[in-house]
Amino acid sequence: MSVINSCWKSLVKNIKVKTGWIIFKAIKDNFTLATFTLCLVLTCRAHAASLPSDECLPDCTSSASHQPKSASISLQDSIVSAISISPEMAEIRATMDVDTAKISESKGAWLPQVFVNGASRDLVSSDNQDTESYGVSVSQLLYDFGRTTNTIKQAETTAAADTFRLQASLNTIAEKVTLLYVRANRYQKLIQVAEENIASLRSVEKMATLRAGAGLSSSSDVLQAQTRAIAMQTSLEEFRYQHVLAMRQLAILTGINAVSLSSIPEVFNTPLVPFNTDDYDTLPAVKAALTDKKSAEYGVDRAKAGHMPSVSLRADHSYGQNGSSSESSWDDHITVNVSVPLYQGGIVSSQIEQAQGDVLGAEARVNQEKMDAKQRIDSFHDDWVGAIARKTNSEQQLKAALKTREVYRNEYTLNARSLNDLLSVEQDVFQAEQAVTSATFDVEQAAVSYSINTNTLLKQLRIEP
């Protein structure tokens, strides 16, 4: 928008100078919108090309980017944005629209069916007579022993199952976004840890330089400190690469190119809520499978109704004329039709067997979904417990390493400890800090996965589907 405003002002200024405002106004009033827009775009391009590169760069960069930029974005906003642009959500919404149409189609069987009939034909006879007839007929289904009712119920349960699949898809999208969010924060923290370790190594290098200058140690100590700092710089660049990669993947999912991320909500650092066996029926995937089973059961009832008769009412209002005479008349008829299937070649029996097979398949999917959910929930709970233990041990290790480093620094200053000992403890400190960071985010990652699989993540983040 800023580019267009700038180009517009330049266009107005140039026209005022060269041709005057009156000519510009006449062009603006008489040109069609499309023609005027084309002229404006061409002039803006020419104006942008004439600007210095440093003047055009900010606007050009912002207009070329397809993703809005944000200084910082929270986890909640990331999830909401990802859901709003997800193609998977659009596909499910389209499927739900189809389900609604199928429900309306099934209910239409209970509504009157109106037809307009007309015919004109020659009779194959010696006198070449012909007849004409036309009229209106109305047919109303009265009773079919549950065939239509079960068709409607089956369509409604199918729509309900797709609703549960929608909830499962929401959880899947939220899981992808949250895990990337945790990953990006993990490497952001590791970058900070590496930078602090490099700064500590530089201070060691400075001490070694001073000692070498005073003749208290050899110049090889300086080289060793520099080598260790360079090696740590390599680790830092790896962490930066992983952070950029996670941020780019997050930008693709959310459509927002954030400069930084807010901190991870504290809800993921609280103890996990136990998940009971009875709660498995509340999971979206299990509820969808249960609803599919119910839909299959309605299919069995609908198929069995194929053996039963159907009763309908038909009313006709028709006009007929015989070509051999001028007589014509309107006739009104009301009839009750009863259709009783006697033999259909085994079609209905086959349909019943297919529907019963669908019930068995749906029941197996219910059991499979419960089994998979139990495995995942138990696994992520164990991951969380293990990460908590690693975090506790790593914190103790870090505390001991920091204390040892302080002692070694003092002893190195007093020439009571070698540089190799000091560099070794610097490495111990870095490894302990890295272990604490990894364990901390492992706890959060396990908590996120546990919340997803127990269907509580969106509720914890106060995101209403």
Coordinates of C-alpha atoms in Angstrom, one line a residue:
M1 CA 0.0 0.0 0.0
S2 CA 2.9 2.4 0.8
V3 CA 4.3 1.7 -2.7
I4 CA 1.0 2.6 -4.3
N5 CA 0.6 5.8 -2.2
S6 CA 4.2 6.9 -3.1
C7 CA 3.6 6.1 -6.8
W8 CA 0.3 7.9 -6.7
K9 CA 1.8 11.1 -5.3
S10 CA 4.6 11.0 -7.8
L11 CA 2.1 10.5 -10.6
V12 CA 0.1 13.5 -9.5
K13 CA 3.2 15.6 -9.1
N14 CA 4.5 14.7 -12.6
I15 CA 1.1 15.3 -14.2
K16 CA 0.7 18.7 -12.5
V17 CA 4.1 19.7 -13.8
K18 CA 3.9 18.4 -17.3
T19 CA 0.3 18.6 -18.4
G20 CA -1.5 20.3 -15.6
W21 CA -4.2 19.1 -13.2
I22 CA -7.1 19.7 -15.6
I23 CA -5.8 17.2 -18.2
F24 CA -5.2 14.6 -15.4
K25 CA -8.7 15.1 -14.1
A26 CA -10.2 14.7 -17.6
I27 CA -8.3 11.4 -18.1
K28 CA -9.3 10.2 -14.7
D29 CA -13.0 11.0 -15.3
N30 CA -13.3 9.6 -18.8
F31 CA -11.1 6.5 -18.6
T32 CA -12.6 3.2 -17.5
L33 CA -11.5 1.8 -14.2
A34 CA -9.5 -0.9 -15.8
T35 CA -7.7 1.5 -18.2
F36 CA -6.9 3.9 -15.4
T37 CA -5.6 1.1 -13.1
L38 CA -3.4 -0.1 -15.9
C39 CA -1.9 3.3 -16.4
L40 CA -1.4 3.7 -12.7
V41 CA 0.5 0.4 -12.4
L42 CA 2.7 1.2 -15.4
T43 CA 3.5 4.6 -14.0
C44 CA 4.2 3.1 -10.5
R45 CA 6.7 0.7 -12.0
A46 CA 8.5 3.4 -13.9
H47 CA 8.6 5.5 -10.8
A48 CA 9.9 2.7 -8.7
A49 CA 12.6 2.0 -11.2
S50 CA 13.7 5.6 -11.2
L51 CA 14.1 5.7 -7.4
P52 CA 17.5 4.9 -5.7
S53 CA 17.8 1.3 -4.6
D54 CA 18.0 2.2 -0.9
E55 CA 14.8 4.2 -1.2
C56 CA 12.8 1.5 -2.9
L57 CA 14.1 -1.4 -0.9
P58 CA 11.8 -1.3 2.1
D59 CA 8.5 -1.0 0.1
C60 CA 9.6 -3.5 -2.5
T61 CA 10.6 -6.0 0.0
S62 CA 7.4 -5.8 1.9
S63 CA 5.3 -6.0 -1.3
A64 CA 7.2 -9.0 -2.5
S65 CA 6.7 -11.0 0.6
H66 CA 3.6 -13.2 0.6
Q67 CA 3.6 -13.6 4.3
P68 CA 2.7 -10.8 6.8
K69 CA 5.6 -10.0 9.2
S70 CA 5.1 -9.8 12.9
A71 CA 7.7 -8.8 15.6
S72 CA 6.5 -11.5 18.0
I73 CA 3.8 -14.1 17.9
S74 CA 2.3 -16.2 20.7
L75 CA 1.5 -19.9 20.5
Q76 CA -2.2 -19.3 20.6
D77 CA -2.1 -16.9 17.7
S78 CA 0.1 -19.3 15.8
I79 CA -2.4 -22.1 16.2
V80 CA -5.4 -20.0 15.2
S81 CA -3.6 -18.7 12.2
A82 CA -2.6 -22.2 11.1
I83 CA -6.1 -23.4 11.4
S84 CA -7.5 -20.6 9.4
I85 CA -5.3 -21.2 6.4
S86 CA -5.1 -25.0 6.5
P87 CA -6.2 -26.7 3.3
E88 CA -7.1 -29.8 5.4
M89 CA -9.7 -27.7 7.2
A90 CA -11.2 -26.5 3.9
E91 CA -11.5 -30.0 2.6
I92 CA -13.3 -31.2 5.8
R93 CA -15.7 -28.2 5.6
A94 CA -16.5 -29.2 2.0
T95 CA -17.1 -32.7 3.2
M96 CA -19.5 -31.5 5.9
D97 CA -21.4 -29.4 3.3
V98 CA -21.8 -32.6 1.3
D99 CA -23.0 -34.4 4.4
T100 CA -25.6 -31.7 4.9
A101 CA -26.8 -32.0 1.4
K102 CA -27.1 -35.8 1.8
I103 CA -29.2 -35.3 4.8
S104 CA -31.5 -33.0 2.9
E105 CA -31.6 -35.5 0.1
S106 CA -32.6 -38.3 2.4
K107 CA -35.4 -36.2 4.1
G108 CA -36.7 -35.3 0.7
A109 CA -38.2 -38.8 0.4
W110 CA -40.9 -37.9 2.9
L111 CA -41.9 -34.8 0.9
P112 CA -44.5 -34.9 -1.9
Q113 CA -43.2 -35.7 -5.4
V114 CA -44.9 -33.5 -8.1
F115 CA -44.8 -34.4 -11.8
V116 CA -46.2 -32.9 -15.0
N117 CA -47.0 -35.6 -17.6
G118 CA -47.8 -35.2 -21.3
A119 CA -47.9 -37.4 -24.3
S120 CA -48.9 -37.2 -27.9
R121 CA -48.6 -40.3 -30.2
D122 CA -49.9 -41.8 -33.4
L123 CA -51.7 -45.1 -33.3
V124 CA -50.7 -47.7 -35.8
S125 CA -54.0 -48.2 -37.4
S126 CA -55.8 -47.9 -40.7
D127 CA -57.6 -44.7 -39.8
N128 CA -54.4 -43.0 -38.5
Q129 CA -55.9 -41.8 -35.2
D130 CA -53.8 -40.1 -32.6
T131 CA -54.3 -39.2 -28.9
E132 CA -53.1 -36.5 -26.6
S133 CA -52.9 -36.5 -22.8
Y134 CA -51.3 -34.4 -20.1
G135 CA -51.8 -33.6 -16.5
V136 CA -50.3 -33.3 -13.0
S137 CA -49.6 -36.1 -10.6
V138 CA -48.6 -36.0 -6.9
S139 CA -47.0 -38.9 -5.1
Q140 CA -46.6 -39.1 -1.3
L141 CA -44.7 -41.8 0.5
L142 CA -46.7 -43.0 3.5
Y143 CA -44.7 -45.8 5.1
D144 CA -41.8 -48.0 4.2
F145 CA -41.0 -49.8 7.4
G146 CA -38.0 -47.8 8.4
R147 CA -36.1 -47.7 5.1
T148 CA -36.3 -43.9 4.7
T149 CA -36.0 -43.2 8.4
N150 CA -32.8 -45.3 8.7
T151 CA -31.4 -43.7 5.6
I152 CA -31.8 -40.3 7.2
K153 CA -30.3 -41.5 10.5
Q154 CA -27.4 -43.0 8.6
A155 CA -26.7 -39.6 6.8
E156 CA -27.0 -37.7 10.1
T157 CA -24.5 -40.0 11.9
T158 CA -22.1 -39.8 9.0
A159 CA -22.2 -36.0 9.3
A160 CA -21.6 -36.3 13.1
A161 CA -18.6 -38.6 12.4
D162 CA -17.1 -36.0 10.1
T163 CA -17.6 -33.4 12.8
F164 CA -15.5 -35.5 15.2
R165 CA -12.9 -35.9 12.4
L166 CA -12.8 -32.1 12.2
Q167 CA -12.0 -31.9 15.9
A168 CA -9.2 -34.5 15.3
S169 CA -7.8 -32.4 12.5
L170 CA -7.8 -29.3 14.7
N171 CA -5.7 -31.3 17.2
T172 CA -3.4 -32.5 14.5
I173 CA -2.8 -28.9 13.2
A174 CA -2.3 -27.6 16.8
E175 CA 0.2 -30.4 17.4
K176 CA 2.3 -29.6 14.4
V177 CA 2.4 -25.9 15.2
T178 CA 3.1 -26.4 18.9
L179 CA 5.9 -28.9 18.3
L180 CA 7.5 -26.5 15.8
Y181 CA 7.0 -23.7 18.3
V182 CA 8.8 -25.7 21.0
R183 CA 11.5 -26.7 18.6
A184 CA 12.2 -23.1 17.6
N185 CA 12.3 -22.0 21.3
R186 CA 14.6 -24.9 22.1
Y187 CA 17.3 -23.8 19.5
Q188 CA 16.8 -20.2 20.6
K189 CA 17.8 -21.2 24.1
L190 CA 20.7 -23.3 22.8
I191 CA 21.9 -20.3 20.8
Q192 CA 22.0 -18.3 24.1
V193 CA 23.9 -21.2 25.8
A194 CA 26.5 -21.4 23.1
E195 CA 27.0 -17.6 23.0
E196 CA 27.5 -17.6 26.8
N197 CA 30.0 -20.4 26.5
I198 CA 31.9 -18.6 23.8
A199 CA 32.0 -15.5 25.9
S200 CA 33.4 -17.6 28.8
L201 CA 36.0 -19.1 26.5
R202 CA 37.0 -15.6 25.3
S203 CA 37.6 -14.6 28.9
V204 CA 39.8 -17.7 29.3
E205 CA 41.7 -16.7 26.2
K206 CA 42.2 -13.3 27.6
M207 CA 43.6 -14.7 30.8
A208 CA 45.9 -17.0 28.8
T209 CA 47.1 -14.0 26.8
L210 CA 47.9 -12.0 29.9
R211 CA 49.7 -14.9 31.5
A212 CA 51.7 -15.6 28.3
G213 CA 52.7 -12.0 28.1
A214 CA 53.9 -12.1 31.7
G215 CA 55.9 -15.2 31.0
L216 CA 53.8 -17.4 33.3
S217 CA 52.6 -19.7 30.5
S218 CA 53.4 -20.5 26.9
S219 CA 51.7 -19.1 23.9
S220 CA 50.2 -22.5 23.2
D221 CA 47.7 -21.9 25.9
V222 CA 46.3 -19.0 23.9
L223 CA 46.1 -21.1 20.8
Q224 CA 44.3 -23.9 22.7
A225 CA 41.7 -21.4 24.0
Q226 CA 41.2 -19.9 20.6
T227 CA 40.7 -23.4 19.1
R228 CA 38.1 -24.3 21.7
A229 CA 36.2 -21.0 21.0
I230 CA 36.3 -21.7 17.3
A231 CA 34.9 -25.2 17.8
M232 CA 32.1 -23.7 20.0
Q233 CA 31.4 -21.2 17.2
T234 CA 30.6 -24.2 14.9
S235 CA 28.1 -25.5 17.4
L236 CA 26.5 -22.0 17.5
E237 CA 26.1 -21.9 13.8
E238 CA 24.4 -25.3 13.8
F239 CA 22.0 -24.1 16.4
R240 CA 21.3 -21.0 14.4
Y241 CA 20.6 -23.0 11.3
Q242 CA 18.2 -25.3 13.1
H243 CA 16.4 -22.2 14.6
V244 CA 16.0 -20.6 11.2
L245 CA 14.7 -23.9 9.8
A246 CA 12.1 -24.3 12.5
M247 CA 11.0 -20.6 12.1
R248 CA 10.6 -21.1 8.3
Q249 CA 8.5 -24.2 8.8
L250 CA 6.4 -22.4 11.3
A251 CA 5.9 -19.5 9.0
I252 CA 4.6 -21.9 6.3
L253 CA 2.1 -23.5 8.6
T254 CA 0.9 -20.2 10.1
G255 CA 1.3 -17.8 7.2
I256 CA 3.0 -15.3 9.5
N257 CA 6.7 -14.6 9.2
A258 CA 7.5 -13.8 12.9
V259 CA 10.8 -12.3 14.0
S260 CA 10.6 -13.9 17.4
L261 CA 8.4 -16.1 19.5
S262 CA 6.8 -15.5 22.8
S263 CA 7.7 -17.8 25.7
I264 CA 6.0 -21.2 25.9
P265 CA 2.9 -21.2 28.2
E266 CA 3.6 -22.4 31.8
V267 CA 0.7 -24.9 31.5
F268 CA 3.2 -27.3 29.9
N269 CA 5.4 -27.2 32.9
T270 CA 2.7 -28.4 35.3
P271 CA 2.1 -32.1 36.3
L272 CA 0.2 -34.2 33.8
V273 CA -3.5 -34.9 34.5
P274 CA -4.1 -38.6 34.7
F275 CA -6.1 -40.1 31.9
N276 CA -8.7 -42.7 32.9
T277 CA -9.8 -45.7 30.9
D278 CA -13.3 -44.4 30.7
D279 CA -12.1 -41.2 29.1
Y280 CA -11.0 -42.9 25.8
D281 CA -14.6 -42.6 24.5
T282 CA -14.2 -38.8 24.6
L283 CA -11.3 -38.7 22.2
P284 CA -12.3 -37.4 18.7
A285 CA -10.8 -40.3 16.8
V286 CA -12.6 -42.8 19.0
K287 CA -15.9 -40.9 18.8
A288 CA -15.6 -40.8 15.1
A289 CA -15.1 -44.5 15.0
L290 CA -18.1 -45.1 17.3
T291 CA -20.3 -42.9 15.2
D292 CA -19.2 -44.8 12.1
K293 CA -20.3 -48.0 13.8
K294 CA -23.7 -46.5 14.6
S295 CA -24.0 -45.4 11.0
A296 CA -23.2 -48.9 9.9
E297 CA -25.9 -50.3 12.2
Y298 CA -28.5 -47.9 10.6
G299 CA -27.3 -49.3 7.3
V300 CA -28.2 -52.8 8.4
D301 CA -31.7 -51.7 9.4
R302 CA -32.1 -49.9 6.1
A303 CA -31.0 -52.9 4.2
K304 CA -33.4 -55.2 6.1
A305 CA -36.3 -52.9 5.3
G306 CA -35.7 -53.8 1.6
H307 CA -37.7 -57.0 2.4
M308 CA -40.7 -55.0 3.6
P309 CA -43.4 -53.4 1.5
S310 CA -43.8 -49.7 0.9
V311 CA -47.1 -47.7 0.9
S312 CA -47.6 -44.5 -1.0
L313 CA -50.5 -42.3 -2.1
R314 CA -50.8 -41.0 -5.7
A315 CA -53.2 -38.3 -7.0
D316 CA -53.6 -37.5 -10.7
H317 CA -55.3 -34.7 -12.5
S318 CA -55.1 -35.4 -16.2
Y319 CA -56.6 -34.2 -19.5
G320 CA -57.2 -36.6 -22.5
Q321 CA -58.4 -36.1 -26.0
N322 CA -59.0 -38.7 -28.8
G323 CA -58.1 -37.6 -32.3
S324 CA -61.1 -39.4 -33.9
S325 CA -63.6 -37.3 -32.0
S326 CA -63.9 -33.9 -30.4
E327 CA -64.5 -35.4 -27.0
S328 CA -62.1 -34.5 -24.2
S329 CA -62.2 -34.7 -20.5
W330 CA -60.4 -34.0 -17.2
D331 CA -60.0 -37.0 -15.0
D332 CA -59.1 -37.1 -11.3
H333 CA -57.7 -40.2 -9.6
I334 CA -56.5 -41.0 -6.1
T335 CA -54.8 -44.3 -5.6
V336 CA -53.0 -46.1 -2.8
N337 CA -50.0 -48.1 -4.0
V338 CA -48.6 -51.0 -2.1
S339 CA -45.3 -52.4 -3.4
V340 CA -44.4 -55.8 -1.9
P341 CA -41.0 -57.2 -3.0
L342 CA -41.3 -61.0 -3.6
Y343 CA -38.0 -61.8 -5.3
Q344 CA -35.1 -59.5 -6.3
G345 CA -32.4 -61.9 -7.2
G346 CA -30.7 -61.8 -3.8
I347 CA -29.9 -58.1 -3.9
V348 CA -31.4 -57.3 -0.6
S349 CA -29.7 -60.2 1.2
S350 CA -26.3 -59.1 -0.3
Q351 CA -26.9 -55.6 0.9
I352 CA -27.6 -56.8 4.4
E353 CA -24.4 -58.9 4.4
Q354 CA -22.4 -55.8 3.2
A355 CA -24.0 -53.6 6.0
Q356 CA -23.2 -56.2 8.6
G357 CA -19.6 -56.4 7.4
D358 CA -19.4 -52.6 7.7
V359 CA -20.5 -52.9 11.3
L360 CA -17.8 -55.4 12.1
G361 CA -15.2 -53.3 10.4
A362 CA -16.3 -50.2 12.3
E363 CA -16.2 -52.1 15.6
A364 CA -12.6 -53.2 14.8
R365 CA -11.7 -49.5 14.1
V366 CA -13.1 -48.5 17.4
N367 CA -10.9 -51.0 19.2
Q368 CA -7.9 -50.1 17.1
E369 CA -8.4 -46.3 17.9
K370 CA -8.6 -47.1 21.6
M371 CA -5.5 -49.3 21.5
D372 CA -3.5 -46.7 19.5
A373 CA -4.6 -43.9 21.9
K374 CA -3.6 -45.9 25.0
Q375 CA -0.2 -46.7 23.5
R376 CA 0.5 -43.0 22.6
I377 CA -0.7 -41.6 25.9
D378 CA 1.3 -44.1 27.9
S379 CA 4.4 -43.5 25.8
F380 CA 4.2 -39.7 26.1
H381 CA 3.6 -40.0 29.8
D382 CA 6.7 -42.1 30.2
D383 CA 8.6 -39.6 28.0
W384 CA 7.5 -36.8 30.4
V385 CA 8.6 -38.8 33.5
G386 CA 12.0 -39.6 31.9
A387 CA 12.5 -35.9 30.9
I388 CA 11.7 -34.7 34.4
A389 CA 14.3 -37.1 35.8
R390 CA 16.9 -36.0 33.2
K391 CA 16.2 -32.4 34.0
T392 CA 16.8 -32.9 37.7
N393 CA 20.1 -34.7 37.2
S394 CA 21.3 -32.2 34.6
E395 CA 20.6 -29.3 37.0
Q396 CA 22.7 -31.0 39.6
Q397 CA 25.4 -31.6 37.1
L398 CA 25.3 -28.0 36.0
K399 CA 25.5 -26.8 39.6
A400 CA 28.6 -28.9 40.2
A401 CA 30.2 -27.8 36.9
L402 CA 29.7 -24.1 37.6
K403 CA 31.3 -24.5 41.1
T404 CA 34.2 -26.4 39.7
R405 CA 34.8 -23.8 37.0
E406 CA 34.9 -21.1 39.5
V407 CA 37.5 -23.0 41.6
Y408 CA 39.6 -23.9 38.5
R409 CA 39.6 -20.2 37.3
N410 CA 41.0 -19.1 40.6
E411 CA 43.6 -21.9 40.6
Y412 CA 44.6 -21.2 37.0
T413 CA 45.1 -17.6 38.0
L414 CA 47.4 -18.7 40.8
N415 CA 49.2 -21.1 38.5
A416 CA 47.9 -24.1 40.5
R417 CA 45.8 -25.5 37.6
S418 CA 46.6 -26.1 33.9
L419 CA 44.7 -24.5 31.0
N420 CA 43.6 -28.0 29.9
D421 CA 41.8 -28.5 33.2
L422 CA 40.1 -25.1 32.8
L423 CA 39.0 -25.8 29.2
S424 CA 37.8 -29.2 30.2
V425 CA 35.5 -27.8 32.9
E426 CA 34.3 -25.2 30.4
Q427 CA 33.2 -28.0 28.2
D428 CA 31.5 -29.7 31.2
V429 CA 29.6 -26.5 31.9
F430 CA 28.4 -26.3 28.3
Q431 CA 27.4 -29.9 28.2
A432 CA 25.5 -29.5 31.4
E433 CA 23.7 -26.4 30.2
Q434 CA 22.9 -28.1 27.0
A435 CA 21.5 -31.1 28.9
V436 CA 19.4 -28.9 31.1
T437 CA 18.0 -27.1 28.1
S438 CA 17.3 -30.2 26.2
A439 CA 15.6 -31.9 29.2
T440 CA 13.5 -28.8 29.8
F441 CA 12.1 -28.7 26.3
D442 CA 11.8 -32.5 26.3
V443 CA 9.4 -32.0 29.2
E444 CA 7.4 -29.4 27.4
Q445 CA 7.4 -31.5 24.2
A446 CA 6.1 -34.6 26.0
A447 CA 3.5 -32.5 27.8
V448 CA 2.3 -31.1 24.4
S449 CA 2.0 -34.6 22.8
Y450 CA 0.3 -35.9 25.9
S451 CA -2.2 -33.0 25.8
I452 CA -2.9 -33.6 22.1
N453 CA -3.6 -37.3 22.5
T454 CA -5.8 -36.6 25.5
N455 CA -7.7 -33.9 23.6
T456 CA -6.9 -31.2 26.1
L457 CA -4.4 -28.9 24.3
L458 CA -6.8 -26.5 22.9
K459 CA -8.7 -26.3 26.2
Q460 CA -5.5 -25.6 28.1
L461 CA -4.6 -22.8 25.6
R462 CA -8.2 -21.5 25.8
I463 CA -8.7 -21.9 22.1
E464 CA -12.3 -22.6 21.3
P465 CA -12.8 -24.7 18.1

